[in-house]
Each structure stands twice: as structure tokens, then as C-alpha cells.
Tab-separated table of C-alpha atoms in Angstrom:
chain	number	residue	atom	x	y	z
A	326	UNK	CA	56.652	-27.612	20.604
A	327	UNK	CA	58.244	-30.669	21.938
A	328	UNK	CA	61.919	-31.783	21.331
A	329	UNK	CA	60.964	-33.722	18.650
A	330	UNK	CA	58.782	-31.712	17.227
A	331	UNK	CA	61.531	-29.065	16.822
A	332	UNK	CA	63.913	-31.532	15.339
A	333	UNK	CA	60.936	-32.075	12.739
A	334	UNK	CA	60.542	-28.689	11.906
A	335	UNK	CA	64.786	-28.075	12.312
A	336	UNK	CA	64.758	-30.745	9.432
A	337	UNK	CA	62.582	-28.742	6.975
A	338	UNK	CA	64.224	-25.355	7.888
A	339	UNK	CA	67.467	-26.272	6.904
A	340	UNK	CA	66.547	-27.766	3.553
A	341	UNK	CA	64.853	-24.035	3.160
A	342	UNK	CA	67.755	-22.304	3.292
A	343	UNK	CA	69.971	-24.366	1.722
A	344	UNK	CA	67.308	-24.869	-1.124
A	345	UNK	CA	66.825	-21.041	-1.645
A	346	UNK	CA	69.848	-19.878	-3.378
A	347	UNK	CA	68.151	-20.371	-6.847
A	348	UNK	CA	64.545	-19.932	-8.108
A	349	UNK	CA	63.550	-23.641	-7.574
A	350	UNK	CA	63.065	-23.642	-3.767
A	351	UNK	CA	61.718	-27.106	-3.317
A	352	UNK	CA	64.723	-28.608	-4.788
A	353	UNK	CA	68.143	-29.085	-3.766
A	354	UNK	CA	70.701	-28.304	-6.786
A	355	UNK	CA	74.178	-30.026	-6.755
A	356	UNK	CA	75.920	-27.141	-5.314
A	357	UNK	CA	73.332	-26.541	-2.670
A	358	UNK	CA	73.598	-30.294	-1.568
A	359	UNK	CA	77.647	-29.707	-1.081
A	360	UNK	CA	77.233	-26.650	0.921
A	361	UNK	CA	74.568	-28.389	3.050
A	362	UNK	CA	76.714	-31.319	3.490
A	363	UNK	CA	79.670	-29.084	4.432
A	364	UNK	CA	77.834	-26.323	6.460
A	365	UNK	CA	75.170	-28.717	8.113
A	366	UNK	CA	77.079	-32.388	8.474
A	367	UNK	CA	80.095	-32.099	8.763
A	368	UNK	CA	81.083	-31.676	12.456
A	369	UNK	CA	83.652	-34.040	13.898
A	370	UNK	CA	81.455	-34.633	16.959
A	371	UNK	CA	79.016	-35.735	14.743
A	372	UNK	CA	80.706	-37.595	12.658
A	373	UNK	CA	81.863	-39.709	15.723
A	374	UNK	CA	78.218	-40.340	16.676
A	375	UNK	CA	77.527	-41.755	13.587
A	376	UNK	CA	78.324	-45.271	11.554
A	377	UNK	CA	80.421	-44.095	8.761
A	378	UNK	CA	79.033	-46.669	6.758
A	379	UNK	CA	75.689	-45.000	7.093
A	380	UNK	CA	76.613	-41.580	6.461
A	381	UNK	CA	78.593	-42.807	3.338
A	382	UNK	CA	75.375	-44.315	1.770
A	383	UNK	CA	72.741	-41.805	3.030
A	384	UNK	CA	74.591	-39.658	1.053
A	385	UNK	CA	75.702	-41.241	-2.186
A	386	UNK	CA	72.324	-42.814	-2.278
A	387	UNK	CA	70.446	-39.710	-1.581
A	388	UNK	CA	69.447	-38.627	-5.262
A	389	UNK	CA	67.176	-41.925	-6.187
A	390	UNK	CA	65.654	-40.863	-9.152
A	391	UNK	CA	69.276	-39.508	-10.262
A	392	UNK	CA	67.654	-36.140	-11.815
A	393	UNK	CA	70.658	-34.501	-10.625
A	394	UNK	CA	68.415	-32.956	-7.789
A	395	UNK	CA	67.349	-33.431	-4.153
A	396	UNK	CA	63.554	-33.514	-3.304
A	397	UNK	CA	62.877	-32.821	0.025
A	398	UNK	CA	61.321	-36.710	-0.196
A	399	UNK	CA	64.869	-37.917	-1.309
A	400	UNK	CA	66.319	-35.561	1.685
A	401	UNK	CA	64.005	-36.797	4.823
A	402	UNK	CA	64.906	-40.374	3.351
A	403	UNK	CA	69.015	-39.664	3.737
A	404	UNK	CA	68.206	-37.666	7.160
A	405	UNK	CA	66.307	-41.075	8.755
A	406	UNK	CA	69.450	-43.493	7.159
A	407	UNK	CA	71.465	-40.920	9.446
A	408	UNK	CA	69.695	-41.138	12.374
A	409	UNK	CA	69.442	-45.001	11.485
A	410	UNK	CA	73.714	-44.504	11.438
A	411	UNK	CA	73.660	-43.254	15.057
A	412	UNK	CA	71.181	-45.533	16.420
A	413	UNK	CA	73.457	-48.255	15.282
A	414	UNK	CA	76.631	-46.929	16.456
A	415	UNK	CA	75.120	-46.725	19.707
A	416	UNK	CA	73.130	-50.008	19.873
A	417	UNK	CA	74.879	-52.066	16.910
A	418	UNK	CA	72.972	-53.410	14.083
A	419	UNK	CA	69.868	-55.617	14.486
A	420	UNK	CA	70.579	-59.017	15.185
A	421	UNK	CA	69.137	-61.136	12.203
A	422	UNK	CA	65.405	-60.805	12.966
A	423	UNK	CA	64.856	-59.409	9.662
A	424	UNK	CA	65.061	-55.957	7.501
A	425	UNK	CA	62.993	-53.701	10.306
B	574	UNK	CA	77.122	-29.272	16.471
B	575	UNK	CA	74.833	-28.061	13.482
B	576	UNK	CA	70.954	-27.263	13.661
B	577	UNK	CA	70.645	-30.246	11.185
B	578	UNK	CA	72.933	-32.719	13.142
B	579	UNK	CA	71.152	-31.789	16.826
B	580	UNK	CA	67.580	-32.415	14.816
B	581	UNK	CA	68.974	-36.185	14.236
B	582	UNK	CA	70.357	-37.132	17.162
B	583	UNK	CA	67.518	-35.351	18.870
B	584	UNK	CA	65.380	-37.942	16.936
B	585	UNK	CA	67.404	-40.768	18.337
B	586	UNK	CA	67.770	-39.535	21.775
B	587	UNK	CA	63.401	-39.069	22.264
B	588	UNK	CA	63.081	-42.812	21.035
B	589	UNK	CA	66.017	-43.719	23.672
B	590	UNK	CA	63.789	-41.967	26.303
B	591	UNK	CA	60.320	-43.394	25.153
B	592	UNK	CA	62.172	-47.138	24.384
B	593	UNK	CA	63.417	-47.234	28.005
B	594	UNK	CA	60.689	-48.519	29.711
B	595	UNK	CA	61.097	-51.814	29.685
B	596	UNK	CA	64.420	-54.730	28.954
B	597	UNK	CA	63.746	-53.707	25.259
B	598	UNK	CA	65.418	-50.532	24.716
B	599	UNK	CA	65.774	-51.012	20.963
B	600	UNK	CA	62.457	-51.237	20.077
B	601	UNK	CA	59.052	-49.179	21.333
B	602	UNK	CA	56.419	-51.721	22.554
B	603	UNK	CA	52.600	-49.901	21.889
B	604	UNK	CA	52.430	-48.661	25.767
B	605	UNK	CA	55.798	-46.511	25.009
B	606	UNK	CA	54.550	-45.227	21.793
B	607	UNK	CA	51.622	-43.947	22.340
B	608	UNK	CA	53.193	-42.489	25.121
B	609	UNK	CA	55.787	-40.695	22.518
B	610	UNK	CA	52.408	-39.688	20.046
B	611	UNK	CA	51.184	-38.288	23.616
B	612	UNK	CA	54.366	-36.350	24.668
B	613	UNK	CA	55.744	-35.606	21.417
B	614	UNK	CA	53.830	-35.544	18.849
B	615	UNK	CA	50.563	-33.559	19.628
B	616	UNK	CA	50.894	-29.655	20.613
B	617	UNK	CA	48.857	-27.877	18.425
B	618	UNK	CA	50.777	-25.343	16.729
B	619	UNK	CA	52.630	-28.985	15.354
B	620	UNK	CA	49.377	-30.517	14.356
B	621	UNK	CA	48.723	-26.873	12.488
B	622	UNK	CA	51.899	-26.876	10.671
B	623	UNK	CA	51.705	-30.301	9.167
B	624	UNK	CA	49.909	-31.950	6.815
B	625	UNK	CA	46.839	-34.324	8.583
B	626	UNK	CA	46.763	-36.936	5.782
B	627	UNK	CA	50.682	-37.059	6.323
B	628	UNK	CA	50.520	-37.467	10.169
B	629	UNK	CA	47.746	-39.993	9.894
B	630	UNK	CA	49.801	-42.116	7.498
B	631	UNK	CA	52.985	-42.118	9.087
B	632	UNK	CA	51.379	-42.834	12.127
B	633	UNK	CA	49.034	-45.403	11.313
B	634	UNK	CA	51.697	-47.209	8.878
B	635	UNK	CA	54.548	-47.341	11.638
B	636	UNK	CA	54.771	-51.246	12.253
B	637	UNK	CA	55.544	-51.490	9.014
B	638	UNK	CA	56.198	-55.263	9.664
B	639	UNK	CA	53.568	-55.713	11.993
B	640	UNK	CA	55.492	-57.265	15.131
B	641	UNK	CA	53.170	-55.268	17.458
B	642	UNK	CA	57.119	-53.273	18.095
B	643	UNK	CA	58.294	-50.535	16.048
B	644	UNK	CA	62.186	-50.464	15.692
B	645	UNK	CA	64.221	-47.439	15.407
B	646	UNK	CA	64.279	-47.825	11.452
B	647	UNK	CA	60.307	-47.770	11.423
B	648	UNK	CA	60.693	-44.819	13.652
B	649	UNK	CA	63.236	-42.935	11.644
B	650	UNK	CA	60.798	-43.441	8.696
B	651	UNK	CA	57.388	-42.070	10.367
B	652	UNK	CA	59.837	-39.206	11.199
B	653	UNK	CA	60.596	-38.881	7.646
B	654	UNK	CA	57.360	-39.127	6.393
B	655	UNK	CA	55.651	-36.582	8.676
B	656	UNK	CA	58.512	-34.133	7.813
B	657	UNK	CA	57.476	-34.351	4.469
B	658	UNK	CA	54.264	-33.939	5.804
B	659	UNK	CA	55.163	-30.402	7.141
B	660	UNK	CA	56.790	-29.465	3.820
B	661	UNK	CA	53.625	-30.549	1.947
B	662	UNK	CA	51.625	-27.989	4.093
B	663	UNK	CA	54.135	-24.863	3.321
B	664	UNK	CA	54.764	-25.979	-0.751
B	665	UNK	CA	51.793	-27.817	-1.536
B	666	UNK	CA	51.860	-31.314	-3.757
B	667	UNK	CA	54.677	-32.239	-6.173
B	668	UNK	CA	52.977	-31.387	-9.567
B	669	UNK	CA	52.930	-34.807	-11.579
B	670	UNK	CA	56.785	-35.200	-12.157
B	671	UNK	CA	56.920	-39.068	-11.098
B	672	UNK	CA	57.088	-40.276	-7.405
B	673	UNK	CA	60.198	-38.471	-5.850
């Protein structure tokens, strides 16, 4: 597989294992989310890379329905507003030509 | 860095190297992308693990504003959407409960 196709599949592993601790496996329970967050994005290199801005509302924003739980919809939807937070650390944020 | 944080800046790093072609390196003109869909997106054993509707979707809905370009957000969303795609294939459908 290419590189991005491994980054693809890298994105659905991780919510697998983090998922699994309990019998709902296609949902992400509060204290799953927090070891995620901890184990999986939470390295200082990272962290540089990416506009804190971003990471801080990717995050807080990542349970839209607020059902107290993270579908793997709500988590690919935080995991593009991070890549969205390095993109614009690197290249700054779009200049006015509207939202996209 | 963690599996999860070299998936996303893996994501940003393939657009860099697709976007590069030309003075626009913030956006992918149609040339670079169907370059990427070429060189990226199309081993089989990806096709096999993902969900067709879901790649045809997030492909064919990619401008989402129709500028002919596709920006990095646009990107980081098709990215997100044929994720979901691959999750869909290994847990099936949400049953009914609402859209997230």
C-alpha cells in the first residue's frame, strides 16, 4: 500500500484499539478518548507541528452529537481538523478566498 | 512520534508532494490529483479493504466548492471520508441511531 494509504488504514487501527477496551467497539467511551489523546497525541514533536488552535478545537469539538461518545465519523472529522492544524502551521491560513 | 500522529502528517506531507508541481503549492490543480488518485490511492488490497460507495463519494465530491482546485481542507475531508469508508467495510452501517 502506498504512504497514504497506510496513514488511512493507521487512522482506523488506532481507533480499534483504543475503542476495544469495552464491549462497544465502534465507539469511543470517555476514558478511551483520554487515553487515546494521551497515548496517541500527545508528543511534543507533534505538538510543535501543529496550530494549537487547531488541536484545541479538533478536540473539544470532537463529540458533535454530545452523546458522551466518539463515532469513528466524529473521530476522522477531529483527525482531518488536525491535519488541517499542521497544514496551516506550515503554510498559514488561507488568505480570504473563502471557507475551502 | 505516535502511529496516529505519523498517519496525519503523512497525510499532509503526500499532498505537499502531489501540490508541488506547479507556483500553487497550497492547492492540487486536476493534473496533480489525479496524479495522487494514480499513485496513492489505487493498489488493490486498498480498493479491497474499503468501502466502493465510500471511495466513489469522497472522490467524486472533493471540490467541494467547485474552483476546479481542491485545497488541503477538501483534501483532509476526502481523507476522512474514505477512512470511514474502510471502517464501514470491517463494522458494517451505523444501525439507525441519527447521522453521527
Amino acid at each position: 500500500m502506498s504512504k497514504l494509504e497506510k496513514a488511512i488504514t493507521s487512522i482506523v487501527e488506532v481507533f480499534e484499539e483504543c475503542a476495544g477496551t469495552d464491549d462497544d467497539k465502534r465507539k469511543l467511551n470517555n476514558a478511551e478518548l483520554s487515553t487515546l489523546i494521551k497515548t496517541q497525541l500527545s508528543s511534543a514533536e507533534f505538538r510543535d507541528k501543529v496550530d494549537q488552535e487547531a488541536v484545541k478545537e479538533a478536540l473539544e469539538g470532537i463529540d458533535k452529537n454530545r452523546d458522551g461518545q466518539v463515532s469513528f465519523k466524529e473521530f476522522s472529522q477531529c483527525i482531518a481538523k488536525l491535519s488541517n492544524g499542521y497544514f496551516i502551521k506550515k503554510y498559514g491560513k488561507e488568505k480570504g478566498k473563502g471557507k475551502h
